[in-house]
Amino acid sequence: MITSQHTAEFLQHRAGASPRISAAEAALERRSVRKFTDAPVSEELMEQLLTLVGRAPSAYNVQPWRFVVVRDPVLRQALQGAAYNQPQVGNAPVVIAIYSDMEDALAHVEEIVNPGLDAAKTADTVAMLRRTFGGMTDEARAVWGNAQANIALGYLLLLAETEGLATSPMLGFQPDQVKDILGIPASATVTALIALGWPDEEGYASHRHDIQRVASFR
Ligand SMILES: Cc1cc2nc3c(=O)[nH]c(=O)nc-3n(C[C@H](O)[C@H](O)[C@H](O)COP(=O)(O)O)c2cc1C
């Protein structure tokens, strides 16, 4: 059983520790990996990793991302079916479903207000958030929330790499089936599935645009 005390201890320990590799090295070395060894990934390590992922920023600090960590082989088998039978879903020790749940975030909007604010500023912020999101269509809110959850996805891929874990992010799945299998609310948006484990292949050599192709400096 992992308690918030364990998480606090981990964060304290982690703050002073160097990562296994740096973020820059992880960015250069990360590749999608679709074959994993049989070595398990502990629930404790997953909780620690997701604790760091939860440090991702989001607009208004809404943090609409939610995670389902799937280790159960029967559930992973079912998810593989929902993911067009992509083999990495069945053979990874862990599959994470990351989704955005704006309804849950807005039902508890006071949770996201900085506790350092005084009562009047807290009330103003809550009212502003309710006005902002209440004025959007359900669809626009879902798109907005999914964009925030993708920030957490990027954090997850990079942070996993710094710990020596390999990942395979996926959009190739049928979201309604994934929601049914995992009990994710119908109104939520499934951002990605991520197969995760210890690598048993290098993955394909990746290529990227030159910086001049995608950035301009003025
Ligand atoms: C959001 C997202 C969805 C993806 N969906 C799939 C997928 O369904 N199946 C798959 O095999 N790879 C998938 N990929 C992997 C990409 O093809 C891969 O990241 C890209 O070709 C770059 O290669 P690299 O990850 O090895 O650097 C996805 C990647 C991302 C970021």
Coordinates of N, CA and C and ligand atoms in Angstrom, one line a residue:
M1 N 0.9 -1.2 0.0 CA 0.0 0.0 0.0 C 0.9 1.2 0.0
I2 N 0.7 2.1 -1.0 CA 1.5 3.3 -1.1 C 0.8 4.4 -0.5
T3 N 1.4 5.1 0.5 CA 0.7 6.2 1.2 C 1.3 7.5 0.7
S4 N 0.6 8.6 1.0 CA 1.1 9.9 0.6 C 2.4 10.2 1.3
Q5 N 2.6 9.5 2.5 CA 3.9 9.7 3.2 C 5.0 9.1 2.3
H6 N 4.8 7.9 1.7 CA 5.8 7.4 0.8 C 6.1 8.4 -0.4
T7 N 5.0 8.9 -0.9 CA 5.2 9.9 -2.0 C 6.0 11.1 -1.6
A8 N 5.7 11.6 -0.4 CA 6.4 12.8 0.1 C 7.8 12.4 0.3
E9 N 8.1 11.2 0.8 CA 9.5 10.8 1.0 C 10.2 10.7 -0.3
F10 N 9.5 10.2 -1.3 CA 10.1 10.0 -2.6 C 10.5 11.4 -3.2
L11 N 9.6 12.3 -3.1 CA 9.8 13.6 -3.7 C 11.0 14.3 -3.0
Q12 N 11.1 14.1 -1.7 CA 12.2 14.7 -0.9 C 13.5 14.1 -1.4
H13 N 13.5 12.8 -1.5 CA 14.7 12.1 -2.0 C 15.0 12.5 -3.4
R14 N 14.0 12.6 -4.2 CA 14.2 12.9 -5.7 C 14.8 14.3 -5.9
A15 N 14.3 15.2 -5.0 CA 14.7 16.6 -5.2 C 16.2 16.7 -5.1
G16 N 16.9 15.9 -4.3 CA 18.3 16.0 -4.2 C 19.1 15.0 -5.1
A17 N 18.4 14.1 -5.8 CA 19.0 13.1 -6.6 C 19.2 13.5 -8.1
S18 N 20.3 13.0 -8.7 CA 20.3 13.3 -10.1 C 19.5 12.2 -10.8
P19 N 18.8 12.6 -11.9 CA 18.1 11.6 -12.6 C 19.1 10.5 -13.2
R20 N 18.6 9.4 -13.6 CA 19.4 8.4 -14.2 C 20.1 8.9 -15.4
I21 N 19.3 9.6 -16.3 CA 20.0 10.4 -17.3 C 19.2 11.7 -17.3
S22 N 19.9 12.7 -17.9 CA 19.3 14.1 -17.9 C 18.1 14.1 -18.9
A23 N 17.3 15.2 -18.8 CA 16.2 15.4 -19.7 C 16.7 15.5 -21.1
A24 N 17.8 16.2 -21.3 CA 18.4 16.4 -22.7 C 18.8 15.0 -23.2
E25 N 19.4 14.2 -22.4 CA 19.8 12.8 -22.9 C 18.5 12.0 -23.2
A26 N 17.5 12.1 -22.4 CA 16.3 11.4 -22.6 C 15.6 11.8 -23.9
A27 N 15.7 13.1 -24.2 CA 15.0 13.6 -25.4 C 15.8 13.1 -26.6
L28 N 17.1 12.9 -26.5 CA 17.9 12.4 -27.6 C 17.8 10.9 -27.8
E29 N 17.6 10.2 -26.7 CA 17.7 8.8 -26.7 C 16.3 8.1 -26.9
R30 N 15.2 8.8 -26.5 CA 13.9 8.1 -26.4 C 13.5 7.7 -27.8
R31 N 13.0 6.5 -28.0 CA 12.3 6.1 -29.2 C 11.1 5.3 -28.7
S32 N 10.2 5.2 -29.6 CA 9.0 4.3 -29.3 C 9.6 2.8 -29.3
V33 N 9.3 2.1 -28.2 CA 9.7 0.7 -28.0 C 8.4 -0.1 -27.9
R34 N 8.4 -1.2 -28.7 CA 7.1 -2.0 -28.7 C 7.4 -3.4 -28.3
K35 N 8.6 -3.7 -27.7 CA 8.9 -5.0 -27.2 C 9.5 -4.8 -25.8
F36 N 9.0 -5.5 -24.8 CA 9.4 -5.3 -23.4 C 9.9 -6.7 -22.8
T37 N 10.8 -6.6 -21.9 CA 11.2 -7.8 -21.1 C 10.0 -8.2 -20.2
D38 N 10.2 -9.4 -19.6 CA 9.1 -9.9 -18.7 C 9.3 -9.2 -17.3
A39 N 10.3 -8.4 -17.1 CA 10.6 -7.9 -15.7 C 9.4 -6.9 -15.4
P40 N 8.9 -7.1 -14.2 CA 7.7 -6.3 -13.8 C 8.1 -4.8 -13.5
V41 N 7.2 -4.0 -13.5 CA 7.4 -2.6 -13.1 C 6.5 -2.4 -11.8
S42 N 7.1 -2.0 -10.7 CA 6.3 -2.0 -9.5 C 5.3 -0.9 -9.4
E43 N 4.3 -1.2 -8.6 CA 3.2 -0.1 -8.5 C 3.9 1.1 -7.8
E44 N 4.8 0.9 -7.0 CA 5.5 2.0 -6.3 C 6.2 2.9 -7.3
L45 N 7.0 2.2 -8.2 CA 7.7 3.0 -9.3 C 6.7 3.8 -10.1
M46 N 5.5 3.2 -10.4 CA 4.5 3.8 -11.2 C 3.9 5.0 -10.5
E47 N 3.7 4.9 -9.2 CA 3.2 6.0 -8.4 C 4.2 7.1 -8.4
Q48 N 5.5 6.8 -8.2 CA 6.5 7.8 -8.2 C 6.6 8.5 -9.5
L49 N 6.6 7.8 -10.6 CA 6.7 8.4 -11.9 C 5.5 9.3 -12.2
L50 N 4.3 8.8 -11.8 CA 3.1 9.7 -12.1 C 3.1 10.9 -11.2
T51 N 3.7 10.8 -10.0 CA 3.8 11.9 -9.1 C 4.6 13.0 -9.8
L52 N 5.7 12.6 -10.5 CA 6.5 13.6 -11.2 C 5.7 14.1 -12.4
V53 N 5.0 13.2 -13.1 CA 4.2 13.7 -14.3 C 3.2 14.7 -13.9
G54 N 2.6 14.5 -12.7 CA 1.6 15.5 -12.2 C 2.2 16.9 -11.9
R55 N 3.5 17.0 -12.0 CA 4.1 18.4 -11.9 C 4.0 19.2 -13.2
A56 N 3.4 18.5 -14.2 CA 3.2 19.2 -15.5 C 2.4 20.5 -15.3
P57 N 2.6 21.5 -16.1 CA 1.8 22.7 -16.0 C 0.5 22.5 -16.8
S58 N -0.5 23.3 -16.5 CA -1.7 23.3 -17.3 C -2.3 24.7 -17.2
A59 N -3.1 25.1 -18.2 CA -3.7 26.5 -18.2 C -4.6 26.6 -17.0
Y60 N -4.6 27.7 -16.3 CA -5.4 27.9 -15.1 C -5.1 26.8 -14.0
N61 N -4.1 26.0 -14.2 CA -3.7 24.9 -13.3 C -4.8 23.9 -13.1
V62 N -5.6 23.7 -14.2 CA -6.8 22.9 -14.1 C -6.5 21.4 -13.9
Q63 N -5.3 20.9 -14.5 CA -4.9 19.5 -14.3 C -6.0 18.5 -14.6
P64 N -6.6 18.6 -15.8 CA -7.7 17.7 -16.0 C -7.2 16.2 -16.3
W65 N -5.9 16.0 -16.4 CA -5.4 14.6 -16.7 C -5.8 13.6 -15.6
R66 N -6.1 12.4 -16.0 CA -6.3 11.3 -15.1 C -5.6 10.1 -15.7
F67 N -5.2 9.2 -14.9 CA -4.4 8.0 -15.3 C -5.1 6.7 -14.8
V68 N -5.1 5.7 -15.7 CA -5.4 4.4 -15.2 C -4.2 3.5 -15.5
V69 N -3.6 3.0 -14.5 CA -2.4 2.1 -14.7 C -2.9 0.7 -14.7
V70 N -2.7 0.0 -15.8 CA -3.2 -1.3 -16.0 C -2.1 -2.3 -16.0
R71 N -2.1 -3.2 -15.0 CA -1.1 -4.3 -14.9 C -1.8 -5.6 -15.1
D72 N -3.0 -5.7 -14.8 CA -3.8 -6.9 -14.9 C -3.8 -7.5 -16.4
P73 N -3.2 -8.7 -16.6 CA -3.1 -9.3 -17.9 C -4.4 -9.4 -18.7
V74 N -5.5 -9.7 -17.9 CA -6.8 -9.9 -18.6 C -7.3 -8.5 -19.2
L75 N -7.1 -7.5 -18.4 CA -7.5 -6.2 -18.8 C -6.6 -5.7 -20.0
R76 N -5.3 -6.0 -19.9 CA -4.4 -5.6 -21.0 C -4.8 -6.3 -22.3
Q77 N -5.2 -7.6 -22.2 CA -5.6 -8.4 -23.3 C -6.8 -7.7 -24.0
A78 N -7.8 -7.3 -23.1 CA -9.0 -6.6 -23.6 C -8.6 -5.3 -24.3
L79 N -7.7 -4.6 -23.7 CA -7.2 -3.3 -24.3 C -6.5 -3.5 -25.6
Q80 N -5.8 -4.6 -25.7 CA -5.2 -4.9 -27.0 C -6.2 -5.0 -28.1
G81 N -7.3 -5.7 -27.8 CA -8.4 -5.8 -28.8 C -9.0 -4.4 -29.1
A82 N -9.0 -3.5 -28.1 CA -9.6 -2.2 -28.4 C -8.6 -1.3 -29.2
A83 N -7.3 -1.8 -29.2 CA -6.2 -1.0 -29.8 C -5.8 -1.7 -31.1
Y84 N -6.8 -2.2 -31.9 CA -6.5 -2.8 -33.2 C -5.5 -3.9 -33.1
N85 N -5.5 -4.6 -31.9 CA -4.6 -5.7 -31.7 C -3.1 -5.4 -31.7
Q86 N -2.8 -4.1 -31.4 CA -1.3 -3.8 -31.4 C -0.6 -4.6 -30.3
P87 N 0.4 -5.4 -30.7 CA 1.0 -6.4 -29.8 C 1.6 -5.8 -28.5
Q88 N 2.1 -4.5 -28.6 CA 2.8 -4.0 -27.4 C 1.8 -3.8 -26.2
V89 N 0.5 -3.7 -26.6 CA -0.5 -3.5 -25.5 C -0.6 -4.8 -24.6
G90 N -0.5 -5.9 -25.3 CA -0.5 -7.2 -24.6 C 0.8 -7.5 -23.9
N91 N 1.9 -7.2 -24.6 CA 3.2 -7.7 -24.0 C 3.9 -6.7 -23.1
A92 N 3.4 -5.5 -22.9 CA 4.1 -4.6 -21.9 C 3.6 -5.0 -20.5
P93 N 4.4 -4.9 -19.5 CA 3.9 -5.2 -18.2 C 2.9 -4.1 -17.6
V94 N 3.0 -2.9 -18.2 CA 2.0 -1.9 -17.8 C 1.5 -1.2 -19.0
V95 N 0.2 -0.9 -19.0 CA -0.4 0.0 -20.0 C -1.1 1.1 -19.2
I96 N -0.8 2.3 -19.6 CA -1.4 3.5 -18.9 C -2.4 4.1 -19.9
A97 N -3.6 4.3 -19.4 CA -4.6 5.1 -20.2 C -4.5 6.5 -19.6
I98 N -4.2 7.5 -20.4 CA -4.3 8.9 -19.9 C -5.5 9.5 -20.5
Y99 N -6.3 10.1 -19.7 CA -7.5 10.8 -20.2 C -7.7 12.1 -19.5
S100 N -8.6 12.9 -20.2 CA -8.9 14.2 -19.6 C -10.4 14.2 -19.2
D101 N -10.6 14.6 -17.9 CA -11.9 14.6 -17.4 C -12.3 16.0 -16.9
M102 N -12.8 16.8 -17.8 CA -13.1 18.2 -17.5 C -14.3 18.3 -16.5
E103 N -15.2 17.3 -16.6 CA -16.4 17.3 -15.7 C -15.9 17.2 -14.3
D104 N -15.0 16.2 -14.1 CA -14.5 16.0 -12.7 C -13.7 17.2 -12.2
A105 N -12.9 17.7 -13.1 CA -12.1 18.9 -12.8 C -13.0 20.1 -12.3
L106 N -14.1 20.3 -13.1 CA -14.9 21.5 -12.8 C -15.9 21.2 -11.6
A107 N -16.2 19.9 -11.4 CA -17.0 19.6 -10.2 C -16.2 19.9 -8.9
H108 N -14.9 19.9 -9.0 CA -14.1 20.2 -7.8 C -13.1 21.3 -8.1
V109 N -13.7 22.4 -8.6 CA -12.8 23.5 -9.1 C -12.0 24.1 -8.0
E110 N -12.6 24.1 -6.8 CA -11.9 24.7 -5.7 C -10.5 24.0 -5.4
E111 N -10.4 22.8 -5.8 CA -9.2 22.0 -5.5 C -8.0 22.6 -6.3
I112 N -8.3 23.3 -7.4 CA -7.1 23.8 -8.2 C -6.7 25.2 -7.9
V113 N -7.5 25.8 -7.0 CA -7.1 27.2 -6.6 C -5.9 27.2 -5.6
N114 N -4.9 28.0 -5.8 CA -3.8 28.0 -5.0 C -4.2 28.3 -3.5
P115 N -3.8 27.3 -2.6 CA -4.2 27.5 -1.2 C -3.7 28.8 -0.5
G116 N -2.7 29.4 -1.2 CA -2.1 30.6 -0.6 C -3.0 31.9 -0.8
L117 N -4.0 31.7 -1.6 CA -4.9 32.9 -1.8 C -5.8 33.1 -0.6
D118 N -6.2 34.4 -0.4 CA -7.1 34.7 0.7 C -8.6 34.3 0.2
A119 N -9.5 34.4 1.1 CA -10.9 33.9 0.9 C -11.5 34.7 -0.3
A120 N -11.3 36.0 -0.4 CA -12.0 36.8 -1.4 C -11.4 36.4 -2.8
K121 N -10.0 36.3 -2.8 CA -9.4 36.0 -4.1 C -9.8 34.5 -4.6
T122 N -9.9 33.6 -3.6 CA -10.3 32.3 -3.9 C -11.7 32.3 -4.5
A123 N -12.6 33.0 -3.9 CA -14.0 33.1 -4.4 C -14.0 33.7 -5.8
D124 N -13.2 34.7 -6.1 CA -13.1 35.3 -7.4 C -12.6 34.3 -8.4
T125 N -11.5 33.6 -8.0 CA -10.9 32.7 -9.0 C -11.9 31.5 -9.3
V126 N -12.6 31.0 -8.3 CA -13.6 30.0 -8.5 C -14.7 30.5 -9.5
A127 N -15.2 31.7 -9.3 CA -16.2 32.3 -10.1 C -15.7 32.5 -11.5
M128 N -14.5 32.9 -11.7 CA -13.9 33.2 -13.0 C -13.8 31.8 -13.8
L129 N -13.3 30.8 -13.0 CA -13.2 29.5 -13.7 C -14.6 28.9 -14.1
R130 N -15.6 29.1 -13.3 CA -16.9 28.6 -13.6 C -17.5 29.4 -14.8
R131 N -17.2 30.7 -14.8 CA -17.7 31.5 -16.0 C -17.0 31.1 -17.3
T132 N -15.7 30.9 -17.2 CA -14.9 30.6 -18.4 C -15.3 29.3 -19.0
F133 N -15.4 28.3 -18.1 CA -15.7 26.9 -18.7 C -17.1 26.7 -18.9
G134 N -18.0 27.4 -18.1 CA -19.4 27.3 -18.3 C -19.9 27.9 -19.6
G135 N -19.1 28.8 -20.1 CA -19.4 29.5 -21.4 C -19.0 28.7 -22.6
M136 N -18.3 27.5 -22.4 CA -17.9 26.7 -23.6 C -18.9 25.6 -23.8
T137 N -18.9 25.2 -25.1 CA -19.7 23.9 -25.4 C -18.9 22.7 -24.8
D138 N -19.7 21.6 -24.6 CA -19.1 20.4 -24.1 C -17.9 20.0 -24.9
E139 N -18.1 20.2 -26.3 CA -17.0 19.7 -27.2 C -15.8 20.6 -27.1
A140 N -16.0 21.9 -27.0 CA -14.8 22.8 -26.9 C -14.1 22.5 -25.6
R141 N -14.8 22.3 -24.5 CA -14.2 22.0 -23.2 C -13.4 20.7 -23.3
A142 N -13.9 19.7 -24.0 CA -13.2 18.4 -24.1 C -11.9 18.6 -24.9
V143 N -12.0 19.4 -26.0 CA -10.8 19.6 -26.8 C -9.7 20.4 -25.9
W144 N -10.2 21.3 -25.2 CA -9.3 22.1 -24.3 C -8.6 21.2 -23.3
G145 N -9.4 20.4 -22.6 CA -8.9 19.5 -21.6 C -7.9 18.5 -22.2
N146 N -8.2 18.0 -23.4 CA -7.3 17.0 -24.0 C -6.0 17.7 -24.4
A147 N -6.0 18.9 -24.7 CA -4.7 19.6 -25.0 C -3.9 19.7 -23.7
Q148 N -4.5 19.9 -22.6 CA -3.7 19.9 -21.3 C -3.2 18.6 -21.0
A149 N -4.0 17.5 -21.2 CA -3.6 16.2 -20.9 C -2.4 15.7 -21.8
N150 N -2.3 16.3 -23.0 CA -1.2 16.0 -23.8 C 0.2 16.5 -23.3
I151 N 0.1 17.6 -22.5 CA 1.3 18.1 -21.8 C 1.8 17.0 -20.8
A152 N 0.9 16.4 -20.1 CA 1.2 15.3 -19.2 C 1.8 14.1 -19.9
L153 N 1.2 13.9 -21.1 CA 1.7 12.8 -21.9 C 3.2 13.0 -22.3
G154 N 3.5 14.2 -22.7 CA 4.9 14.5 -23.0 C 5.9 14.3 -21.8
Y155 N 5.4 14.8 -20.7 CA 6.2 14.6 -19.4 C 6.4 13.1 -19.2
L156 N 5.3 12.4 -19.3 CA 5.4 11.0 -19.0 C 6.4 10.3 -19.9
L157 N 6.4 10.5 -21.2 CA 7.3 9.9 -22.1 C 8.8 10.2 -21.7
L158 N 9.0 11.5 -21.4 CA 10.4 11.9 -21.1 C 10.9 11.4 -19.8
L159 N 10.0 11.5 -18.8 CA 10.4 11.1 -17.4 C 10.6 9.6 -17.3
A160 N 9.8 8.8 -18.0 CA 10.0 7.4 -18.1 C 11.4 7.1 -18.6
E161 N 11.7 7.7 -19.6 CA 13.1 7.5 -20.2 C 14.2 7.8 -19.2
T162 N 14.0 8.9 -18.5 CA 15.1 9.2 -17.5 C 15.3 8.1 -16.5
E163 N 14.2 7.3 -16.3 CA 14.3 6.2 -15.3 C 14.7 4.8 -16.0
G164 N 15.0 4.9 -17.3 CA 15.4 3.7 -18.0 C 14.2 2.9 -18.5
L165 N 13.0 3.4 -18.3 CA 11.8 2.7 -18.8 C 11.5 3.1 -20.3
A166 N 11.0 2.2 -21.0 CA 10.7 2.5 -22.4 C 9.1 2.6 -22.6
T167 N 8.7 3.3 -23.6 CA 7.3 3.6 -23.8 C 6.9 3.5 -25.3
S168 N 5.7 3.2 -25.5 CA 5.1 3.2 -26.8 C 3.7 4.0 -26.7
P169 N 3.7 5.3 -27.1 CA 2.5 6.0 -27.0 C 1.6 5.6 -28.2
M170 N 0.3 5.6 -27.9 CA -0.6 5.2 -29.0 C -1.9 6.0 -29.1
L171 N -2.3 6.3 -30.3 CA -3.6 6.9 -30.5 C -4.5 5.9 -31.3
G172 N -3.8 4.8 -31.7 CA -4.6 3.8 -32.5 C -5.4 2.9 -31.6
F173 N -6.6 3.3 -31.2 CA -7.5 2.5 -30.4 C -8.9 3.1 -30.5
Q174 N -9.9 2.3 -30.1 CA -11.3 2.8 -30.2 C -11.6 3.3 -28.8
P175 N -11.8 4.6 -28.7 CA -11.9 5.2 -27.4 C -13.1 4.7 -26.6
D176 N -14.3 4.5 -27.3 CA -15.4 4.0 -26.5 C -15.2 2.6 -25.9
Q177 N -14.4 1.8 -26.6 CA -14.1 0.5 -26.1 C -13.2 0.6 -24.9
V178 N -12.2 1.5 -25.0 CA -11.2 1.7 -23.9 C -12.0 2.2 -22.7
K179 N -12.9 3.1 -22.9 CA -13.7 3.6 -21.8 C -14.5 2.5 -21.1
D180 N -15.1 1.7 -21.9 CA -16.0 0.6 -21.4 C -15.1 -0.4 -20.5
I181 N -13.9 -0.7 -21.1 CA -13.1 -1.7 -20.4 C -12.6 -1.2 -19.1
L182 N -12.2 0.1 -19.0 CA -11.6 0.7 -17.8 C -12.5 1.5 -16.9
G183 N -13.8 1.6 -17.4 CA -14.7 2.3 -16.5 C -14.5 3.8 -16.5
I184 N -13.9 4.3 -17.6 CA -13.7 5.8 -17.8 C -15.0 6.4 -18.1
P185 N -15.3 7.6 -17.5 CA -16.6 8.2 -17.8 C -16.8 8.5 -19.3
A186 N -18.0 8.4 -19.8 CA -18.3 8.6 -21.2 C -18.0 10.0 -21.6
S187 N -18.1 11.0 -20.7 CA -17.9 12.4 -21.1 C -16.4 12.7 -21.2
A188 N -15.5 11.8 -20.7 CA -14.1 12.1 -20.7 C -13.5 11.9 -22.1
T189 N -12.3 12.3 -22.3 CA -11.6 12.1 -23.6 C -10.3 11.3 -23.4
V190 N -10.2 10.2 -24.0 CA -9.0 9.4 -23.9 C -7.9 10.0 -24.7
T191 N -6.8 10.5 -24.0 CA -5.8 11.2 -24.7 C -4.8 10.3 -25.4
A192 N -4.4 9.2 -24.7 CA -3.5 8.2 -25.3 C -3.5 6.9 -24.5
L193 N -3.1 5.9 -25.1 CA -2.6 4.7 -24.3 C -1.1 4.7 -24.4
I194 N -0.5 4.2 -23.3 CA 1.0 4.2 -23.4 C 1.4 2.8 -22.8
A195 N 2.0 2.0 -23.7 CA 2.6 0.7 -23.2 C 4.0 1.1 -22.6
L196 N 4.3 0.5 -21.4 CA 5.5 0.9 -20.7 C 6.1 -0.3 -20.0
G197 N 7.5 -0.3 -20.1 CA 8.2 -1.4 -19.4 C 9.7 -1.3 -19.7
W198 N 10.4 -2.4 -19.3 CA 11.8 -2.4 -19.6 C 12.1 -2.8 -21.0
P199 N 12.9 -2.1 -21.8 CA 13.0 -2.3 -23.2 C 13.7 -3.7 -23.6
D200 N 13.1 -4.3 -24.6 CA 13.7 -5.5 -25.1 C 14.0 -5.3 -26.6
E201 N 14.1 -4.1 -27.1 CA 14.5 -3.7 -28.4 C 14.9 -2.2 -28.4
E202 N 15.6 -1.8 -29.4 CA 16.0 -0.4 -29.5 C 15.0 0.5 -30.0
G203 N 14.1 0.0 -30.8 CA 13.2 0.9 -31.6 C 13.8 1.4 -32.8
Y204 N 13.0 1.9 -33.7 CA 13.5 2.4 -35.0 C 14.3 3.7 -34.7
A205 N 15.4 3.9 -35.5 CA 16.1 5.2 -35.5 C 15.1 6.2 -36.0
S206 N 15.0 7.3 -35.2 CA 14.0 8.3 -35.5 C 14.7 9.5 -36.2
H207 N 13.9 10.1 -37.0 CA 14.5 11.4 -37.6 C 13.5 12.5 -37.3
R208 N 14.1 13.7 -37.3 CA 13.2 14.9 -37.0 C 13.6 16.0 -37.9
H209 N 12.7 17.0 -38.0 CA 13.0 18.2 -38.7 C 14.2 18.9 -38.2
D210 N 15.0 19.5 -39.0 CA 16.0 20.5 -38.5 C 15.3 21.6 -37.8
I211 N 16.0 22.2 -36.9 CA 15.4 23.3 -36.2 C 15.0 24.5 -37.1
Q212 N 15.8 24.7 -38.2 CA 15.5 25.8 -39.1 C 14.1 25.6 -39.8
R213 N 13.7 24.3 -39.9 CA 12.4 24.0 -40.6 C 11.2 24.4 -39.7
V214 N 11.4 24.4 -38.4 CA 10.2 24.5 -37.5 C 10.3 25.8 -36.6
A215 N 11.4 26.5 -36.6 CA 11.5 27.6 -35.7 C 12.1 28.8 -36.5
S216 N 11.6 30.0 -36.2 CA 12.2 31.2 -36.7 C 12.6 32.1 -35.6
F217 N 13.7 32.8 -35.8 CA 14.3 33.6 -34.7 C 14.3 35.1 -35.2
R218 N 13.6 35.9 -34.5 CA 13.4 37.3 -35.0 C 14.0 38.3 -34.0
Ligands
LIG1 C1 0.2 10.7 -29.7 C2 0.9 9.6 -30.4 C3 0.2 8.5 -30.9 C4 0.9 7.4 -31.5 N1 0.2 6.4 -31.9 C5 0.8 5.2 -32.3 C6 0.1 4.0 -32.5 O1 -1.1 3.9 -32.3 N2 0.9 2.9 -32.8 C7 2.2 2.9 -32.9 O2 2.8 1.9 -33.2 N3 2.9 4.1 -32.8 C8 2.2 5.2 -32.4 N4 2.9 6.4 -32.2 C9 4.4 6.4 -32.3 C10 4.9 7.3 -33.4 O3 4.7 6.7 -34.7 C11 6.3 7.7 -33.2 O4 6.4 8.4 -31.9 C12 7.0 8.6 -34.2 O5 7.1 7.8 -35.4 C13 8.4 9.0 -33.8 O6 9.2 7.9 -33.5 P1 9.8 7.7 -32.1 O7 8.7 7.7 -31.0 O8 10.6 6.4 -32.1 O9 10.8 8.9 -31.9 C14 2.3 7.5 -31.6 C15 3.0 8.6 -31.1 C16 2.4 9.6 -30.5 C17 3.2 10.7 -29.9

